[in-house]
Amino acid sequence: GESVGLHLPTLSVQEGDNSIINCAYSNSASDYFIWYKQESGKGPQFIIDIRSNMDKRQGQRVTVLLNKTVKHLSLQIAATQPGDSAVYFCAEGGGAQKLVFGQGTRLTINP
Amino acid sequence: GAVVSQHPSRVICKSGTSVKIECRSLDFQATTMFWYRQFPKKSLMLMATSNEGSKATYEQGVEKDKFLINHASLTLSTLTVTSAHPEDSSFYICSAQNGETQYFGPGTRLLVL
């Protein structure tokens, strides 16, 4: 079946370094992708989204890249801070569609 | 903007009782809301889609008579876990559709003793 998944379950980076979290999707017809951040005991928080007619979108300290050729999505976080420690989920869908969530990647920021 | 609240944030109940969880969109109207369940260290599992003014659509394997959903207004959806049992203990999260994006509530931790 169709699925959205993440390459790595855990990622540790030094504070101040940049981090890249990856996601693979299998539904080539998907046209909307979202990254969420979930801190322990809280609901997912919207970070950034991108439509399939774009390759790149930037937010505050975050950049999402979409490679439709290989069906790959990534989230780049610049100058990571302790508050960036969380689980990051990519999701496929939007509009009236159900969201399909990836496995999640736990990002740990080391001091 | 796009704030979603849930109430209660935590609830402990005895086995056999029913528990109601509220999900509200505070600064926008949501025709569609979603209910998810999340187990520790796992991703979110969609339980049902809540549509204002109509019946909810349940995912395969989710018992509609056990997890009652009511979407009575454009800003409120409720999930009632009926005759709760310990295996229903989990983290329940709702989301509300705003445009193309879903915005999530803070979650409700349910513990059934």
Tab-separated table of C-alpha atoms in Angstrom:
chain	number	residue	atom	x	y	z
A	1	GLY	CA	0.000	0.000	0.000
A	2	GLU	CA	0.954	3.625	-0.163
A	3	SER	CA	3.003	4.899	2.706
A	4	VAL	CA	5.102	7.745	3.929
A	5	GLY	CA	8.150	6.764	5.875
A	6	LEU	CA	11.278	8.154	7.425
A	7	HIS	CA	14.780	6.893	6.785
A	8	LEU	CA	16.170	7.215	10.314
A	9	PRO	CA	14.359	6.751	13.608
A	10	THR	CA	16.874	8.837	15.620
A	11	LEU	CA	19.207	11.703	14.910
A	12	SER	CA	21.639	13.445	17.243
A	13	VAL	CA	23.302	16.734	16.400
A	14	GLN	CA	25.399	19.261	18.257
A	15	GLU	CA	23.754	22.468	19.309
A	16	GLY	CA	24.351	25.072	16.671
A	17	ASP	CA	24.836	22.581	13.869
A	18	ASN	CA	22.387	22.113	11.032
A	19	SER	CA	20.213	19.006	10.948
A	20	ILE	CA	18.537	17.221	8.079
A	21	ILE	CA	15.611	14.895	8.562
A	22	ASN	CA	14.568	12.743	5.653
A	23	CYS	CA	11.308	11.238	4.505
A	24	ALA	CA	10.375	8.940	1.637
A	25	TYR	CA	6.919	8.718	0.179
A	26	SER	CA	5.504	6.212	-2.228
A	27	ASN	CA	2.362	7.829	-3.610
A	28	SER	CA	3.525	9.658	-6.716
A	29	ALA	CA	0.106	11.302	-6.987
A	30	SER	CA	0.516	13.129	-3.667
A	31	ASP	CA	0.577	16.874	-4.084
A	32	TYR	CA	0.883	18.218	-0.575
A	33	PHE	CA	3.358	17.479	2.193
A	34	ILE	CA	3.667	18.703	5.738
A	35	TRP	CA	6.271	18.534	8.478
A	36	TYR	CA	5.143	18.412	12.080
A	37	LYS	CA	7.119	18.644	15.305
A	38	GLN	CA	5.902	16.773	18.352
A	39	GLU	CA	7.343	17.387	21.786
A	40	SER	CA	6.881	14.855	24.531
A	41	GLY	CA	3.314	14.730	25.801
A	42	LYS	CA	2.038	17.293	23.319
A	43	GLY	CA	0.187	17.306	20.046
A	44	PRO	CA	1.996	17.723	16.717
A	45	GLN	CA	2.853	21.280	15.814
A	46	PHE	CA	2.765	22.454	12.206
A	47	ILE	CA	6.216	23.505	10.989
A	48	ILE	CA	6.103	23.941	7.245
A	49	ASP	CA	4.366	22.590	4.189
A	50	ILE	CA	5.085	22.306	0.494
A	51	ARG	CA	3.070	21.584	-2.600
A	52	SER	CA	4.264	19.284	-5.333
A	53	ASN	CA	4.702	22.148	-7.788
A	54	MET	CA	7.558	23.437	-5.636
A	55	ASP	CA	11.034	22.051	-4.952
A	56	LYS	CA	11.935	24.156	-1.970
A	57	ARG	CA	10.277	26.271	0.628
A	58	GLN	CA	11.867	28.222	3.448
A	59	GLY	CA	10.591	29.264	6.816
A	60	GLN	CA	12.225	30.599	9.898
A	61	ARG	CA	15.356	28.430	10.353
A	62	VAL	CA	13.670	25.611	8.459
A	63	THR	CA	13.744	24.583	4.827
A	64	VAL	CA	11.765	21.811	3.198
A	65	LEU	CA	13.056	20.221	0.022
A	66	LEU	CA	10.973	18.059	-2.271
A	67	ASN	CA	12.450	15.753	-4.868
A	68	LYS	CA	9.606	14.310	-6.860
A	69	THR	CA	11.887	12.237	-9.049
A	70	VAL	CA	12.920	10.012	-6.174
A	71	LYS	CA	9.877	10.780	-4.002
A	72	HIS	CA	11.937	12.218	-1.198
A	73	LEU	CA	11.194	14.971	1.273
A	74	SER	CA	13.601	16.538	3.730
A	75	LEU	CA	13.466	19.042	6.538
A	76	GLN	CA	16.538	21.132	7.224
A	77	ILE	CA	16.850	22.935	10.535
A	78	ALA	CA	19.549	25.571	10.725
A	79	ALA	CA	21.554	26.358	13.840
A	80	THR	CA	19.762	23.853	16.015
A	81	GLN	CA	18.761	24.830	19.514
A	82	PRO	CA	17.843	22.706	22.549
A	83	GLY	CA	14.199	23.527	21.914
A	84	ASP	CA	14.402	21.729	18.583
A	85	SER	CA	14.629	18.376	20.370
A	86	ALA	CA	11.443	16.528	19.460
A	87	VAL	CA	10.014	13.900	17.167
A	88	TYR	CA	9.526	15.108	13.627
A	89	PHE	CA	6.869	13.605	11.377
A	90	CYS	CA	6.373	14.075	7.697
A	91	ALA	CA	2.837	13.695	6.437
A	92	GLU	CA	1.292	13.351	3.045
A	93	GLY	CA	-2.134	14.620	2.156
A	94	GLY	CA	-4.018	17.779	3.015
A	95	GLY	CA	-7.227	19.331	1.791
A	96	ALA	CA	-10.006	16.843	2.213
A	97	GLN	CA	-7.540	13.989	2.207
A	98	LYS	CA	-6.565	12.062	5.270
A	99	LEU	CA	-3.031	12.634	6.435
A	100	VAL	CA	-0.650	9.704	6.148
A	101	PHE	CA	2.070	10.030	8.747
A	102	GLY	CA	5.566	8.722	8.578
A	103	GLN	CA	7.213	6.748	11.348
A	104	GLY	CA	8.809	9.794	12.937
A	105	THR	CA	12.414	10.773	13.650
A	106	ARG	CA	13.547	11.676	17.134
A	107	LEU	CA	15.931	14.609	16.993
A	108	THR	CA	18.229	15.094	19.971
A	109	ILE	CA	20.301	18.237	20.347
A	110	ASN	CA	23.514	17.696	22.259
A	111	PRO	CA	24.933	20.639	24.241
B	1	GLY	CA	-3.864	31.692	14.414
B	2	ALA	CA	-5.147	28.129	13.842
B	3	VAL	CA	-5.312	27.143	17.476
B	4	VAL	CA	-6.956	23.907	18.526
B	5	SER	CA	-7.717	23.010	22.118
B	6	GLN	CA	-8.639	19.753	23.793
B	7	HIS	CA	-10.289	19.092	27.097
B	8	PRO	CA	-9.460	17.447	29.369
B	9	SER	CA	-5.725	17.163	29.012
B	10	ARG	CA	-5.637	14.158	31.330
B	11	VAL	CA	-8.309	11.837	32.600
B	12	ILE	CA	-8.264	8.783	34.813
B	13	CYS	CA	-11.377	6.670	34.956
B	14	LYS	CA	-12.579	3.321	36.183
B	15	SER	CA	-13.117	0.433	33.825
B	16	GLY	CA	-16.641	0.409	32.435
B	17	THR	CA	-17.228	4.136	32.578
B	18	SER	CA	-17.483	6.503	29.615
B	19	VAL	CA	-15.190	9.429	28.934
B	20	LYS	CA	-15.873	12.427	26.714
B	21	ILE	CA	-13.052	14.396	25.086
B	22	GLU	CA	-13.701	17.773	23.491
B	23	CYS	CA	-11.836	19.267	20.569
B	24	ARG	CA	-12.321	22.923	19.731
B	25	SER	CA	-10.976	25.144	16.987
B	26	LEU	CA	-10.534	28.479	18.735
B	27	ASP	CA	-9.942	30.966	15.946
B	28	PHE	CA	-11.299	29.296	12.848
B	29	GLN	CA	-14.201	27.170	11.750
B	30	ALA	CA	-13.584	23.566	10.831
B	31	THR	CA	-15.997	21.546	8.773
B	32	THR	CA	-13.713	18.587	9.184
B	33	MET	CA	-11.911	17.391	12.260
B	34	PHE	CA	-9.936	14.223	12.809
B	35	TRP	CA	-9.357	11.965	15.796
B	36	TYR	CA	-6.106	10.111	16.262
B	37	ARG	CA	-4.706	7.704	18.777
B	38	GLN	CA	-1.040	7.467	19.596
B	39	PHE	CA	0.799	4.759	21.495
B	40	PRO	CA	4.157	5.457	23.155
B	41	LYS	CA	6.974	6.039	20.703
B	42	LYS	CA	4.670	5.396	17.774
B	43	SER	CA	3.217	7.477	15.008
B	44	LEU	CA	-0.335	8.783	14.959
B	45	MET	CA	-3.088	6.373	14.009
B	46	LEU	CA	-6.171	7.901	12.445
B	47	MET	CA	-9.345	6.693	14.115
B	48	ALA	CA	-12.034	8.667	12.360
B	49	THR	CA	-12.912	11.732	10.357
B	50	SER	CA	-15.481	13.977	11.967
B	51	ASN	CA	-17.724	15.954	9.636
B	52	GLU	CA	-19.898	18.791	10.866
B	53	GLY	CA	-23.552	17.971	10.446
B	54	SER	CA	-23.045	14.406	9.309
B	55	LYS	CA	-21.876	11.051	10.555
B	56	ALA	CA	-18.232	10.423	11.223
B	57	THR	CA	-16.214	8.188	8.945
B	58	TYR	CA	-14.340	5.515	10.853
B	59	GLU	CA	-11.135	3.806	9.857
B	60	GLN	CA	-11.061	0.073	9.434
B	61	GLY	CA	-10.898	-1.707	12.744
B	62	VAL	CA	-12.219	1.198	14.815
B	63	GLU	CA	-15.506	0.401	16.544
B	64	LYS	CA	-17.964	3.194	15.931
B	65	ASP	CA	-20.172	2.148	18.842
B	66	LYS	CA	-17.237	2.297	21.207
B	67	PHE	CA	-15.776	5.562	20.000
B	68	LEU	CA	-18.725	7.896	19.531
B	69	ILE	CA	-18.026	11.073	17.605
B	70	ASN	CA	-20.257	14.117	17.475
B	71	HIS	CA	-19.421	17.206	15.417
B	72	ALA	CA	-22.256	19.471	16.446
B	73	SER	CA	-20.795	22.790	15.371
B	74	LEU	CA	-18.059	24.213	13.195
B	75	THR	CA	-15.800	24.641	16.198
B	76	LEU	CA	-16.486	21.572	18.316
B	77	SER	CA	-16.092	17.840	17.915
B	78	THR	CA	-16.360	15.359	20.744
B	79	LEU	CA	-15.059	11.835	21.132
B	80	THR	CA	-16.725	9.618	23.722
B	81	VAL	CA	-14.990	6.428	24.721
B	82	THR	CA	-17.828	4.234	25.928
B	83	SER	CA	-17.399	1.466	28.496
B	84	ALA	CA	-13.705	2.154	28.682
B	85	HIS	CA	-11.280	-0.653	29.436
B	86	PRO	CA	-7.578	-0.607	30.293
B	87	GLU	CA	-6.650	-1.351	26.690
B	88	ASP	CA	-8.272	1.966	25.733
B	89	SER	CA	-5.614	3.793	27.713
B	90	SER	CA	-3.743	5.948	25.242
B	91	PHE	CA	-2.986	9.456	24.029
B	92	TYR	CA	-5.874	10.812	21.975
B	93	ILE	CA	-5.234	13.746	19.669
B	94	CYS	CA	-7.637	15.696	17.512
B	95	SER	CA	-6.948	17.935	14.569
B	96	ALA	CA	-9.013	20.489	12.726
B	97	GLN	CA	-8.831	21.242	9.046
B	98	ASN	CA	-8.038	24.822	8.107
B	99	GLY	CA	-7.620	25.169	4.381
B	100	GLU	CA	-5.300	22.395	3.294
B	101	THR	CA	-3.600	21.997	6.628
B	102	GLN	CA	-4.540	20.096	9.758
B	103	TYR	CA	-3.802	21.761	13.051
B	104	PHE	CA	-3.566	19.579	16.101
B	105	GLY	CA	-4.788	19.876	19.632
B	106	PRO	CA	-2.487	19.267	22.604
B	107	GLY	CA	-3.799	15.761	23.173
B	108	THR	CA	-5.654	13.983	25.967
B	109	ARG	CA	-3.980	11.327	28.054
B	110	LEU	CA	-6.534	8.675	29.044
B	111	LEU	CA	-5.783	6.128	31.735
B	112	VAL	CA	-8.381	3.461	32.437
B	113	LEU	CA	-7.924	1.584	35.682
